[in-house]
Tab-separated table of C-alpha atoms and ligand atoms in Angstrom:
chain	number	residue	atom	x	y	z
K	1	MET	CA	-0.343	-4.977	-3.798
K	2	ASN	CA	-3.352	-4.223	-1.633
K	3	LEU	CA	-6.448	-6.381	-1.657
K	4	HIS	CA	-9.975	-5.135	-1.168
K	5	GLU	CA	-11.724	-6.036	2.060
K	6	TYR	CA	-14.043	-8.485	0.285
K	7	GLN	CA	-11.071	-10.207	-1.366
K	8	SER	CA	-9.207	-10.413	1.933
K	9	LYS	CA	-12.267	-11.926	3.559
K	10	GLN	CA	-12.477	-14.503	0.783
K	11	LEU	CA	-8.914	-15.514	1.657
K	12	PHE	CA	-9.782	-15.530	5.358
K	13	ALA	CA	-12.681	-17.885	4.655
K	14	ARG	CA	-10.321	-20.234	2.821
K	15	TYR	CA	-8.241	-20.428	5.996
K	16	ALA	CA	-11.302	-20.942	8.186
K	17	ILE	CA	-10.979	-17.521	9.805
K	18	PRO	CA	-14.574	-16.591	10.706
K	19	VAL	CA	-16.020	-13.696	8.683
K	20	PRO	CA	-19.600	-12.442	8.294
K	21	GLN	CA	-21.540	-13.566	5.217
K	22	GLY	CA	-21.301	-10.986	2.463
K	23	LYS	CA	-21.699	-10.181	-1.230
K	24	VAL	CA	-20.111	-7.638	-3.535
K	25	ALA	CA	-22.345	-5.237	-5.434
K	26	ALA	CA	-21.627	-2.722	-8.170
K	27	SER	CA	-25.066	-1.075	-8.225
K	28	ALA	CA	-27.778	-0.169	-5.728
K	29	ASP	CA	-30.026	-2.879	-7.231
K	30	GLU	CA	-27.314	-5.479	-6.791
K	31	ALA	CA	-26.812	-4.316	-3.206
K	32	VAL	CA	-30.489	-4.815	-2.389
K	33	ALA	CA	-30.472	-8.221	-4.124
K	34	ALA	CA	-27.410	-9.131	-2.048
K	35	ALA	CA	-29.131	-8.116	1.193
K	36	ARG	CA	-32.218	-10.102	0.197
K	37	GLU	CA	-30.126	-13.210	-0.484
K	38	LEU	CA	-28.210	-12.837	2.761
K	39	GLY	CA	-31.444	-12.565	4.692
K	40	GLY	CA	-31.754	-11.372	8.274
K	41	SER	CA	-32.707	-7.917	9.470
K	42	LEU	CA	-29.425	-6.041	9.815
K	43	TRP	CA	-26.882	-5.381	7.088
K	44	VAL	CA	-23.729	-3.349	6.693
K	45	VAL	CA	-22.908	-1.575	3.438
K	46	LYS	CA	-19.166	-1.028	3.056
K	47	ALA	CA	-17.367	1.015	0.408
K	48	GLN	CA	-14.595	-1.039	-1.195
K	49	VAL	CA	-11.519	1.151	-1.437
K	50	HIS	CA	-7.858	0.423	-0.743
K	51	ALA	CA	-7.857	2.383	2.485
K	52	GLY	CA	-9.037	2.196	6.061
K	53	GLY	CA	-10.751	4.917	8.022
K	54	ARG	CA	-13.949	4.348	6.062
K	55	GLY	CA	-16.139	4.169	9.138
K	56	LYS	CA	-15.350	7.748	10.116
K	57	ALA	CA	-15.722	8.959	6.537
K	58	GLY	CA	-19.197	7.592	5.807
K	59	GLY	CA	-17.933	4.515	3.980
K	60	VAL	CA	-19.499	2.003	6.417
K	61	LYS	CA	-23.248	2.181	7.040
K	62	LEU	CA	-25.587	-0.017	9.032
K	63	ALA	CA	-28.936	-0.700	7.355
K	64	ARG	CA	-32.074	-2.107	8.981
K	65	ASP	CA	-34.172	-2.448	5.821
K	66	PHE	CA	-33.746	-2.748	2.057
K	67	ASP	CA	-34.427	0.948	1.497
K	68	ALA	CA	-31.533	1.840	3.762
K	69	VAL	CA	-29.299	-0.678	1.941
K	70	ARG	CA	-30.322	0.914	-1.346
K	71	SER	CA	-29.745	4.504	-0.294
K	72	SER	CA	-26.382	3.773	1.364
K	73	ALA	CA	-25.148	1.853	-1.663
K	74	ALA	CA	-26.392	4.542	-4.037
K	75	ALA	CA	-24.644	7.250	-2.022
K	76	MET	CA	-21.329	5.380	-1.956
K	77	LEU	CA	-21.178	3.983	-5.493
K	78	GLY	CA	-19.635	6.385	-7.956
K	79	SER	CA	-18.464	8.687	-5.183
K	80	THR	CA	-14.930	9.474	-4.140
K	81	LEU	CA	-14.230	8.520	-0.562
K	82	VAL	CA	-11.759	10.627	1.360
K	83	THR	CA	-10.496	9.084	4.593
K	84	HIS	CA	-7.499	9.924	6.755
K	85	GLN	CA	-5.639	7.185	4.882
K	86	THR	CA	-6.467	8.128	1.278
K	87	GLY	CA	-4.925	11.583	1.085
K	88	PRO	CA	-6.991	14.590	-0.020
K	89	ALA	CA	-7.686	13.195	-3.504
K	90	GLY	CA	-9.575	10.220	-2.092
K	91	LEU	CA	-10.333	6.922	-3.853
K	92	PRO	CA	-13.198	6.038	-6.202
K	93	VAL	CA	-15.881	3.651	-4.953
K	94	HIS	CA	-16.859	1.193	-7.690
K	95	GLN	CA	-18.100	-1.590	-5.464
K	96	VAL	CA	-19.734	-2.005	-2.087
K	97	TYR	CA	-19.667	-5.056	0.115
K	98	VAL	CA	-23.007	-5.949	1.674
K	99	GLU	CA	-22.656	-7.996	4.827
K	100	THR	CA	-24.868	-9.542	7.431
K	101	GLY	CA	-24.657	-7.147	10.368
K	102	SER	CA	-22.990	-8.324	13.562
K	103	LYS	CA	-23.692	-7.510	17.187
K	104	ILE	CA	-20.472	-6.222	18.686
K	105	GLU	CA	-19.549	-7.001	22.272
K	106	ARG	CA	-15.883	-5.950	22.005
K	107	GLU	CA	-13.488	-4.706	19.295
K	108	ILE	CA	-9.965	-6.115	19.230
K	109	TYR	CA	-7.045	-5.092	17.026
K	110	LEU	CA	-4.912	-7.879	15.556
K	111	SER	CA	-2.264	-7.747	12.868
K	112	LEU	CA	0.684	-9.713	11.603
K	113	VAL	CA	3.563	-7.699	10.177
K	114	LEU	CA	7.251	-7.956	9.549
K	115	ASN	CA	9.137	-6.459	12.466
K	116	ARG	CA	12.160	-5.217	10.573
K	117	GLU	CA	14.163	-4.407	13.695
K	118	ALA	CA	13.825	-7.933	15.015
K	119	GLY	CA	13.923	-9.496	11.567
K	120	ARG	CA	10.844	-11.529	12.488
K	121	LEU	CA	7.164	-11.680	11.827
K	122	ALA	CA	5.288	-10.179	14.715
K	123	PHE	CA	1.747	-10.177	15.978
K	124	VAL	CA	0.581	-6.774	17.132
K	125	ALA	CA	-2.632	-6.792	19.138
K	126	SER	CA	-4.683	-4.580	21.371
K	127	ALA	CA	-7.797	-4.976	23.464
K	128	ALA	CA	-8.582	-1.370	22.523
K	129	GLY	CA	-9.303	-2.120	18.864
K	130	GLY	CA	-11.653	-0.313	16.511
K	131	MET	CA	-11.595	2.987	14.744
K	132	ASP	CA	-9.307	4.814	17.196
K	133	ILE	CA	-6.390	2.388	17.118
K	134	GLU	CA	-3.998	5.088	15.849
K	135	GLU	CA	-4.746	7.203	18.925
K	136	VAL	CA	-4.197	4.215	21.200
K	137	ALA	CA	-0.812	3.613	19.565
K	138	GLU	CA	0.135	7.241	20.081
K	139	HIS	CA	-1.225	8.008	23.536
K	140	ALA	CA	-1.395	4.627	25.254
K	141	PRO	CA	1.310	2.476	23.636
K	142	GLU	CA	1.319	0.209	26.695
K	143	LYS	CA	-2.050	-1.111	25.474
K	144	ILE	CA	-0.383	-2.624	22.413
K	145	LEU	CA	0.881	-6.197	22.705
K	146	ARG	CA	3.666	-7.535	20.530
K	147	VAL	CA	4.877	-11.082	19.990
K	148	ASN	CA	7.790	-11.904	17.712
K	149	ILE	CA	7.784	-15.283	15.976
K	150	HIS	CA	10.948	-17.273	15.535
K	151	PRO	CA	11.075	-18.281	11.855
K	152	ALA	CA	12.365	-21.794	12.547
K	153	ALA	CA	10.072	-22.557	15.476
K	154	GLY	CA	6.972	-20.909	13.958
K	155	LEU	CA	4.075	-19.533	15.959
K	156	GLN	CA	3.917	-21.373	19.287
K	157	ASP	CA	0.701	-22.145	21.134
K	158	TYR	CA	2.031	-20.467	24.276
K	159	GLN	CA	2.443	-17.262	22.251
K	160	CYS	CA	-1.180	-17.446	21.123
K	161	ARG	CA	-2.263	-17.908	24.746
K	162	GLN	CA	-0.046	-15.017	25.828
K	163	LEU	CA	-1.804	-12.781	23.297
K	164	ALA	CA	-5.260	-14.107	24.135
K	165	PHE	CA	-4.791	-13.553	27.885
K	166	GLY	CA	-3.315	-10.118	27.203
K	167	LEU	CA	-6.470	-9.319	25.241
K	168	GLY	CA	-8.619	-10.409	28.181
K	169	LEU	CA	-10.126	-13.407	26.392
K	170	LYS	CA	-11.513	-16.244	28.479
K	171	GLY	CA	-12.304	-19.953	28.246
K	172	GLU	CA	-13.277	-21.168	24.783
K	173	GLN	CA	-12.348	-17.755	23.294
K	174	VAL	CA	-8.679	-18.476	24.013
K	175	ALA	CA	-8.762	-21.583	21.836
K	176	GLN	CA	-10.734	-19.736	19.140
K	177	PHE	CA	-8.166	-16.976	19.158
K	178	GLY	CA	-5.353	-19.510	18.850
K	179	ARG	CA	-6.950	-21.050	15.765
K	180	ILE	CA	-7.366	-17.613	14.179
K	181	ALA	CA	-3.781	-16.576	14.947
K	182	GLN	CA	-2.379	-19.832	13.557
K	183	ALA	CA	-4.501	-19.483	10.417
K	184	LEU	CA	-3.331	-15.890	9.935
K	185	TYR	CA	0.260	-16.975	10.291
K	186	ARG	CA	-0.202	-19.730	7.705
K	187	LEU	CA	-1.993	-17.354	5.338
K	188	TYR	CA	0.760	-14.768	5.687
K	189	LEU	CA	3.490	-17.249	4.753
K	190	GLU	CA	1.636	-19.187	2.057
K	191	GLN	CA	0.277	-16.117	0.276
K	192	ASP	CA	3.484	-14.055	0.594
K	193	ALA	CA	1.708	-11.276	2.444
K	194	SER	CA	3.520	-8.268	3.822
K	195	LEU	CA	0.672	-7.255	6.119
K	196	VAL	CA	-2.448	-8.915	7.434
K	197	GLU	CA	-4.652	-6.804	9.676
K	198	ILE	CA	-7.992	-7.387	11.359
K	199	ASN	CA	-9.466	-4.267	12.910
K	200	PRO	CA	-11.791	-4.946	14.475
K	201	LEU	CA	-11.704	-8.601	15.382
K	202	ILE	CA	-14.946	-8.666	17.301
K	203	LEU	CA	-16.383	-10.664	20.085
K	204	THR	CA	-20.031	-11.127	19.134
K	205	GLY	CA	-22.979	-11.182	21.501
K	206	GLU	CA	-22.710	-15.012	21.433
K	207	GLY	CA	-19.046	-14.895	22.458
K	208	ARG	CA	-17.677	-15.773	19.012
K	209	LEU	CA	-14.606	-14.135	17.498
K	210	VAL	CA	-15.258	-12.794	13.984
K	211	ALA	CA	-13.063	-10.778	11.620
K	212	LEU	CA	-15.262	-7.762	10.916
K	213	ASP	CA	-12.680	-5.976	8.776
K	214	ALA	CA	-9.792	-7.384	6.744
K	215	LYS	CA	-6.758	-5.816	5.212
K	216	ILE	CA	-4.147	-7.793	3.302
K	217	ASN	CA	-1.108	-6.551	1.517
K	218	ILE	CA	0.672	-8.964	-0.838
K	219	GLU	CA	4.392	-8.581	-1.511
K	220	ASP	CA	4.671	-7.346	-5.109
K	221	ASN	CA	7.851	-9.294	-5.780
K	222	ALA	CA	6.062	-12.556	-4.996
K	223	LEU	CA	2.979	-11.925	-7.142
K	224	PHE	CA	4.398	-14.000	-9.986
K	225	ARG	CA	3.681	-17.104	-7.941
K	226	HIS	CA	0.149	-16.038	-7.005
K	227	LYS	CA	-1.606	-15.639	-10.335
K	228	ASP	CA	-5.006	-15.855	-8.630
K	229	LEU	CA	-4.186	-12.928	-6.359
K	230	ALA	CA	-2.521	-10.921	-9.129
K	231	ALA	CA	-5.801	-11.174	-11.057
K	232	TRP	CA	-7.474	-9.361	-8.152
K	233	ARG	CA	-5.472	-6.201	-8.807
K	234	ASP	CA	-7.695	-3.125	-8.985
K	235	PRO	CA	-5.876	-0.410	-10.954
K	236	THR	CA	-8.574	2.153	-10.095
K	237	GLN	CA	-7.251	2.131	-6.523
K	238	GLU	CA	-3.610	2.661	-7.418
K	239	ASP	CA	-1.472	5.697	-8.108
K	240	ALA	CA	-1.589	6.154	-11.914
K	241	MET	CA	2.104	7.002	-12.168
K	242	GLU	CA	3.193	4.051	-10.057
K	243	ARG	CA	1.032	1.785	-12.194
K	244	LYS	CA	2.668	3.079	-15.346
K	245	ALA	CA	6.089	2.564	-13.785
K	246	ALA	CA	5.230	-1.026	-12.930
K	247	GLU	CA	4.326	-1.666	-16.591
K	248	HIS	CA	7.857	-0.626	-17.545
K	249	GLU	CA	9.384	-2.548	-14.630
K	250	LEU	CA	10.656	0.660	-13.058
K	251	ASN	CA	11.045	1.106	-9.332
K	252	TYR	CA	9.057	4.278	-8.892
K	253	VAL	CA	7.353	5.878	-5.908
K	254	SER	CA	5.424	9.164	-6.116
K	255	LEU	CA	6.337	11.758	-3.488
K	256	ASP	CA	5.000	15.231	-2.875
K	257	GLY	CA	8.063	17.410	-3.539
K	258	ASN	CA	9.061	19.225	-6.744
K	259	ILE	CA	12.477	17.874	-7.699
K	260	ALA	CA	12.206	14.839	-9.936
K	261	CYS	CA	14.998	12.312	-9.580
K	262	MET	CA	16.306	9.809	-12.072
K	263	VAL	CA	18.916	7.561	-10.547
K	264	ASN	CA	20.334	4.114	-11.136
K	265	GLY	CA	20.415	1.896	-8.097
K	266	ALA	CA	18.042	2.025	-5.134
K	267	GLY	CA	20.793	2.958	-2.664
K	268	LEU	CA	22.001	5.831	-4.800
K	269	ALA	CA	18.400	6.958	-5.284
K	270	MET	CA	17.872	7.021	-1.504
K	271	ALA	CA	21.115	8.947	-1.030
K	272	THR	CA	20.066	11.413	-3.724
K	273	MET	CA	16.739	12.025	-2.020
K	274	ASP	CA	18.499	12.476	1.328
K	275	LEU	CA	20.834	15.065	-0.162
K	276	ILE	CA	17.987	16.984	-1.765
K	277	GLN	CA	16.294	17.173	1.636
K	278	LEU	CA	19.555	18.062	3.356
K	279	HIS	CA	19.923	21.063	1.057
K	280	GLY	CA	16.396	22.266	1.686
K	281	GLY	CA	14.528	20.714	-1.254
K	282	LYS	CA	11.878	18.020	-1.562
K	283	PRO	CA	12.038	15.094	-3.991
K	284	ALA	CA	9.028	14.566	-6.271
K	285	ASN	CA	9.708	10.875	-6.587
K	286	PHE	CA	11.933	7.933	-5.946
K	287	LEU	CA	13.071	6.376	-9.205
K	288	ASP	CA	15.575	3.625	-9.726
K	289	VAL	CA	15.988	2.868	-13.432
K	290	GLY	CA	17.974	-0.210	-12.499
K	291	GLY	CA	21.201	-1.730	-13.672
K	292	GLY	CA	19.607	-3.431	-16.673
K	293	ALA	CA	18.009	-0.253	-18.024
K	294	THR	CA	17.499	-0.005	-21.778
K	295	LYS	CA	17.182	3.173	-23.819
K	296	GLU	CA	13.419	2.559	-24.051
K	297	ARG	CA	13.044	2.101	-20.335
K	298	VAL	CA	14.982	5.275	-19.606
K	299	ALA	CA	12.769	7.155	-22.060
K	300	ALA	CA	9.667	5.793	-20.339
K	301	ALA	CA	11.089	6.776	-16.967
K	302	PHE	CA	11.884	10.289	-18.098
K	303	LYS	CA	8.402	10.770	-19.537
K	304	LEU	CA	6.973	9.489	-16.289
K	305	ILE	CA	8.781	12.000	-14.096
K	306	LEU	CA	7.858	14.777	-16.527
K	307	SER	CA	4.164	13.928	-16.325
K	308	ASN	CA	4.124	15.097	-12.694
K	309	ARG	CA	2.902	18.699	-12.851
K	310	ASP	CA	4.542	19.675	-9.591
K	311	VAL	CA	8.044	19.103	-10.898
K	312	ARG	CA	10.197	22.257	-11.105
K	313	ALA	CA	13.619	20.717	-11.709
K	314	ILE	CA	15.071	17.365	-12.664
K	315	LEU	CA	18.097	15.776	-11.098
K	316	ILE	CA	19.757	12.990	-13.056
K	317	ASN	CA	22.283	11.097	-11.018
K	318	ILE	CA	23.850	8.150	-12.801
K	319	PHE	CA	26.817	6.121	-11.741
K	320	GLY	CA	27.632	3.984	-14.731
K	321	GLY	CA	28.843	0.622	-13.554
K	322	ILE	CA	26.796	-1.983	-15.358
K	323	VAL	CA	24.671	0.633	-17.058
K	324	ARG	CA	26.325	2.786	-19.738
K	325	CYS	CA	25.980	6.535	-19.259
K	326	ASP	CA	25.674	7.210	-23.006
K	327	MET	CA	22.742	4.831	-23.232
K	328	ILE	CA	21.001	6.698	-20.419
K	329	ALA	CA	21.649	9.938	-22.297
K	330	GLU	CA	20.145	8.464	-25.463
K	331	GLY	CA	17.042	7.439	-23.542
K	332	ILE	CA	16.640	10.914	-22.083
K	333	ILE	CA	17.067	12.557	-25.470
K	334	ALA	CA	14.565	10.186	-27.072
K	335	ALA	CA	12.023	11.065	-24.390
K	336	VAL	CA	12.631	14.787	-24.747
K	337	LYS	CA	12.153	14.554	-28.528
K	338	GLU	CA	8.755	13.001	-27.922
K	339	VAL	CA	7.387	15.139	-25.115
K	340	GLY	CA	9.629	18.216	-24.962
K	341	VAL	CA	10.873	19.663	-21.703
K	342	ASN	CA	11.387	23.200	-20.508
K	343	LEU	CA	12.532	22.433	-17.006
K	344	PRO	CA	16.074	22.835	-15.730
K	345	VAL	CA	17.957	19.540	-15.713
K	346	VAL	CA	20.892	18.992	-13.391
K	347	VAL	CA	23.088	16.113	-14.460
K	348	ARG	CA	25.713	14.249	-12.558
K	349	LEU	CA	27.145	11.396	-14.603
K	350	GLU	CA	30.116	9.272	-13.644
K	351	GLY	CA	31.515	5.955	-14.787
K	352	THR	CA	31.261	3.996	-18.008
K	353	ASN	CA	31.086	6.258	-21.087
K	354	ALA	CA	30.363	9.361	-19.004
K	355	PRO	CA	32.230	11.764	-21.356
K	356	ALA	CA	30.253	10.474	-24.362
K	357	ALA	CA	27.027	10.916	-22.401
K	358	ARG	CA	27.913	14.504	-21.475
K	359	GLU	CA	28.564	15.293	-25.129
K	360	LEU	CA	25.236	13.800	-26.192
K	361	LEU	CA	23.353	15.767	-23.569
K	362	ALA	CA	25.216	18.989	-24.360
K	363	ALA	CA	24.214	18.610	-28.029
K	364	SER	CA	20.533	18.101	-27.076
K	365	ARG	CA	18.045	20.917	-26.560
K	366	LEU	CA	17.940	20.388	-22.828
K	367	ALA	CA	18.742	23.220	-20.425
K	368	ILE	CA	21.471	21.208	-18.777
K	369	THR	CA	23.384	22.216	-15.691
K	370	ALA	CA	26.391	20.002	-15.167
K	371	ALA	CA	27.264	18.975	-11.635
K	372	THR	CA	30.637	17.779	-10.440
K	373	ASP	CA	29.480	15.658	-7.521
K	374	LEU	CA	26.409	14.673	-5.570
K	375	THR	CA	26.388	17.647	-3.181
K	376	ASP	CA	26.900	20.032	-6.084
K	377	ALA	CA	24.048	18.348	-7.977
K	378	ALA	CA	21.663	18.548	-5.025
K	379	THR	CA	22.437	22.195	-4.245
K	380	LYS	CA	21.979	23.220	-7.866
K	381	ALA	CA	18.710	21.313	-8.258
K	382	VAL	CA	17.294	22.842	-5.064
K	383	LYS	CA	18.286	26.343	-6.206
K	384	LEU	CA	16.823	25.913	-9.698
K	385	ALA	CA	13.571	24.436	-8.391
K	386	GLY	CA	13.242	27.264	-5.883
K	387	ALA	CA	13.735	29.861	-8.597
K	388	ARG	CA	10.770	28.505	-10.553
K	389	LYS	CA	8.055	28.539	-7.875
M	401	GDP	P1	-12.708	1.022	8.534
M	401	GDP	O1	-13.251	2.217	9.261
M	401	GDP	O2	-12.351	1.339	7.115
M	401	GDP	O3	-11.596	0.377	9.261
M	401	GDP	O4	-13.923	-0.024	8.406
M	401	GDP	P2	-14.384	-1.214	9.393
M	401	GDP	O5	-14.756	-2.375	8.572
M	401	GDP	O6	-13.376	-1.458	10.449
M	401	GDP	O7	-15.713	-0.615	10.033
M	401	GDP	C1	-15.668	0.521	10.858
M	401	GDP	C2	-16.562	0.338	12.056
M	401	GDP	O8	-17.889	0.101	11.667
M	401	GDP	C3	-16.194	-0.846	12.920
M	401	GDP	O9	-15.155	-0.552	13.835
M	401	GDP	C4	-17.499	-1.125	13.626
M	401	GDP	O10	-17.593	-0.314	14.788
M	401	GDP	C5	-18.543	-0.681	12.629
M	401	GDP	N1	-19.134	-1.872	11.996
M	401	GDP	C6	-18.702	-2.533	10.904
M	401	GDP	N2	-19.436	-3.630	10.661
M	401	GDP	C7	-20.373	-3.671	11.647
M	401	GDP	C8	-21.420	-4.581	11.976
M	401	GDP	O11	-21.670	-5.614	11.342
M	401	GDP	N3	-22.173	-4.287	13.073
M	401	GDP	C9	-21.953	-3.172	13.831
M	401	GDP	N4	-22.714	-2.960	14.884
M	401	GDP	N5	-20.951	-2.307	13.561
M	401	GDP	C10	-20.176	-2.544	12.486
M	402	MN	MN1	-11.220	-1.346	10.171
């Protein structure tokens, strides 16, 4: 689950990571009141969406008086912000964050992520932080520093110094950086984050390090032990289909192809998607109905994949081990009764009660194409989807 910038900064503040003073506002009036309360003579109005790249898309504006705060907030609120991270549909802006403006001496990039190859948490940092970090990563990868953290030893002070020196920090800044890095590491572990990113971490005119932006991703599977964070969820920023899937405890990810997949088991679902691609098609989703699927859950899943307008064919690939194939079939039929379906359905069913399932499906009103194996299923689905463009 993603957090908004203002929520992430609230967490940062709890860990004594320096952030500018700020207030959330849901209207232009509230934004002006926030600026007034903050005081000073420079403010930043920032659109709160679950995406970066706001600066380049007009979602971050400096304001030198209340009128400018008002007009920036008014322009952002209620709009849809499209950045290079949102996709063409963009994300709705329901809140802005009004902050005391900072004087920027330097912009540093700093993040803590799981390095899957090393199996360790890793700090990634660059002295060339700011809005063009993606270009730095692509064209000047040598400017990116990486430090892996041994899980038993934890983040060592020498590693913090290594990063700080690599970033060109000097004197007191090195110690400041160390405190920030240690706090980030603690936050990451204690809050079950999967990503913590500060871009930019700035050096102010007074030589202080301040987190000017904040991005935190919390591991969904750990949310049950962070009720406070779970309450911060903002459904308006999430994919509607994925949200629906989560309500039914389905593992679902929207993709941009046109062949919907319904599979049991994440590994089999990945393999199914691979085969679709191999045979020239594109999957419309990843969907694992799970080993403990009920008829109701299967019905919900089937309705979900049907609600995607881009879908041209459906591939059902079930290997009945724990799950019974006939129960899957019942779920599909129940869903079809409710919503109807006029798309070709390719079915590959093997395992427990597969013959009974095939009979049930054959007796339904679905335009079923039976497949003998995975390759056969993928080829047929690709062909049928292609025929319906
Ligand atoms: P992002 O584009 O979504 O990553 O949003 P950021 O919060 O990173 O802001 C984008 C850029 O706006 C930053 O890289 C800064 O250059 C600029 N910016 C943000 N806050 C301030 C501020 O307080 N003062 C100044 N001078 N620039 C700011
Ligand atoms: Mn940023």
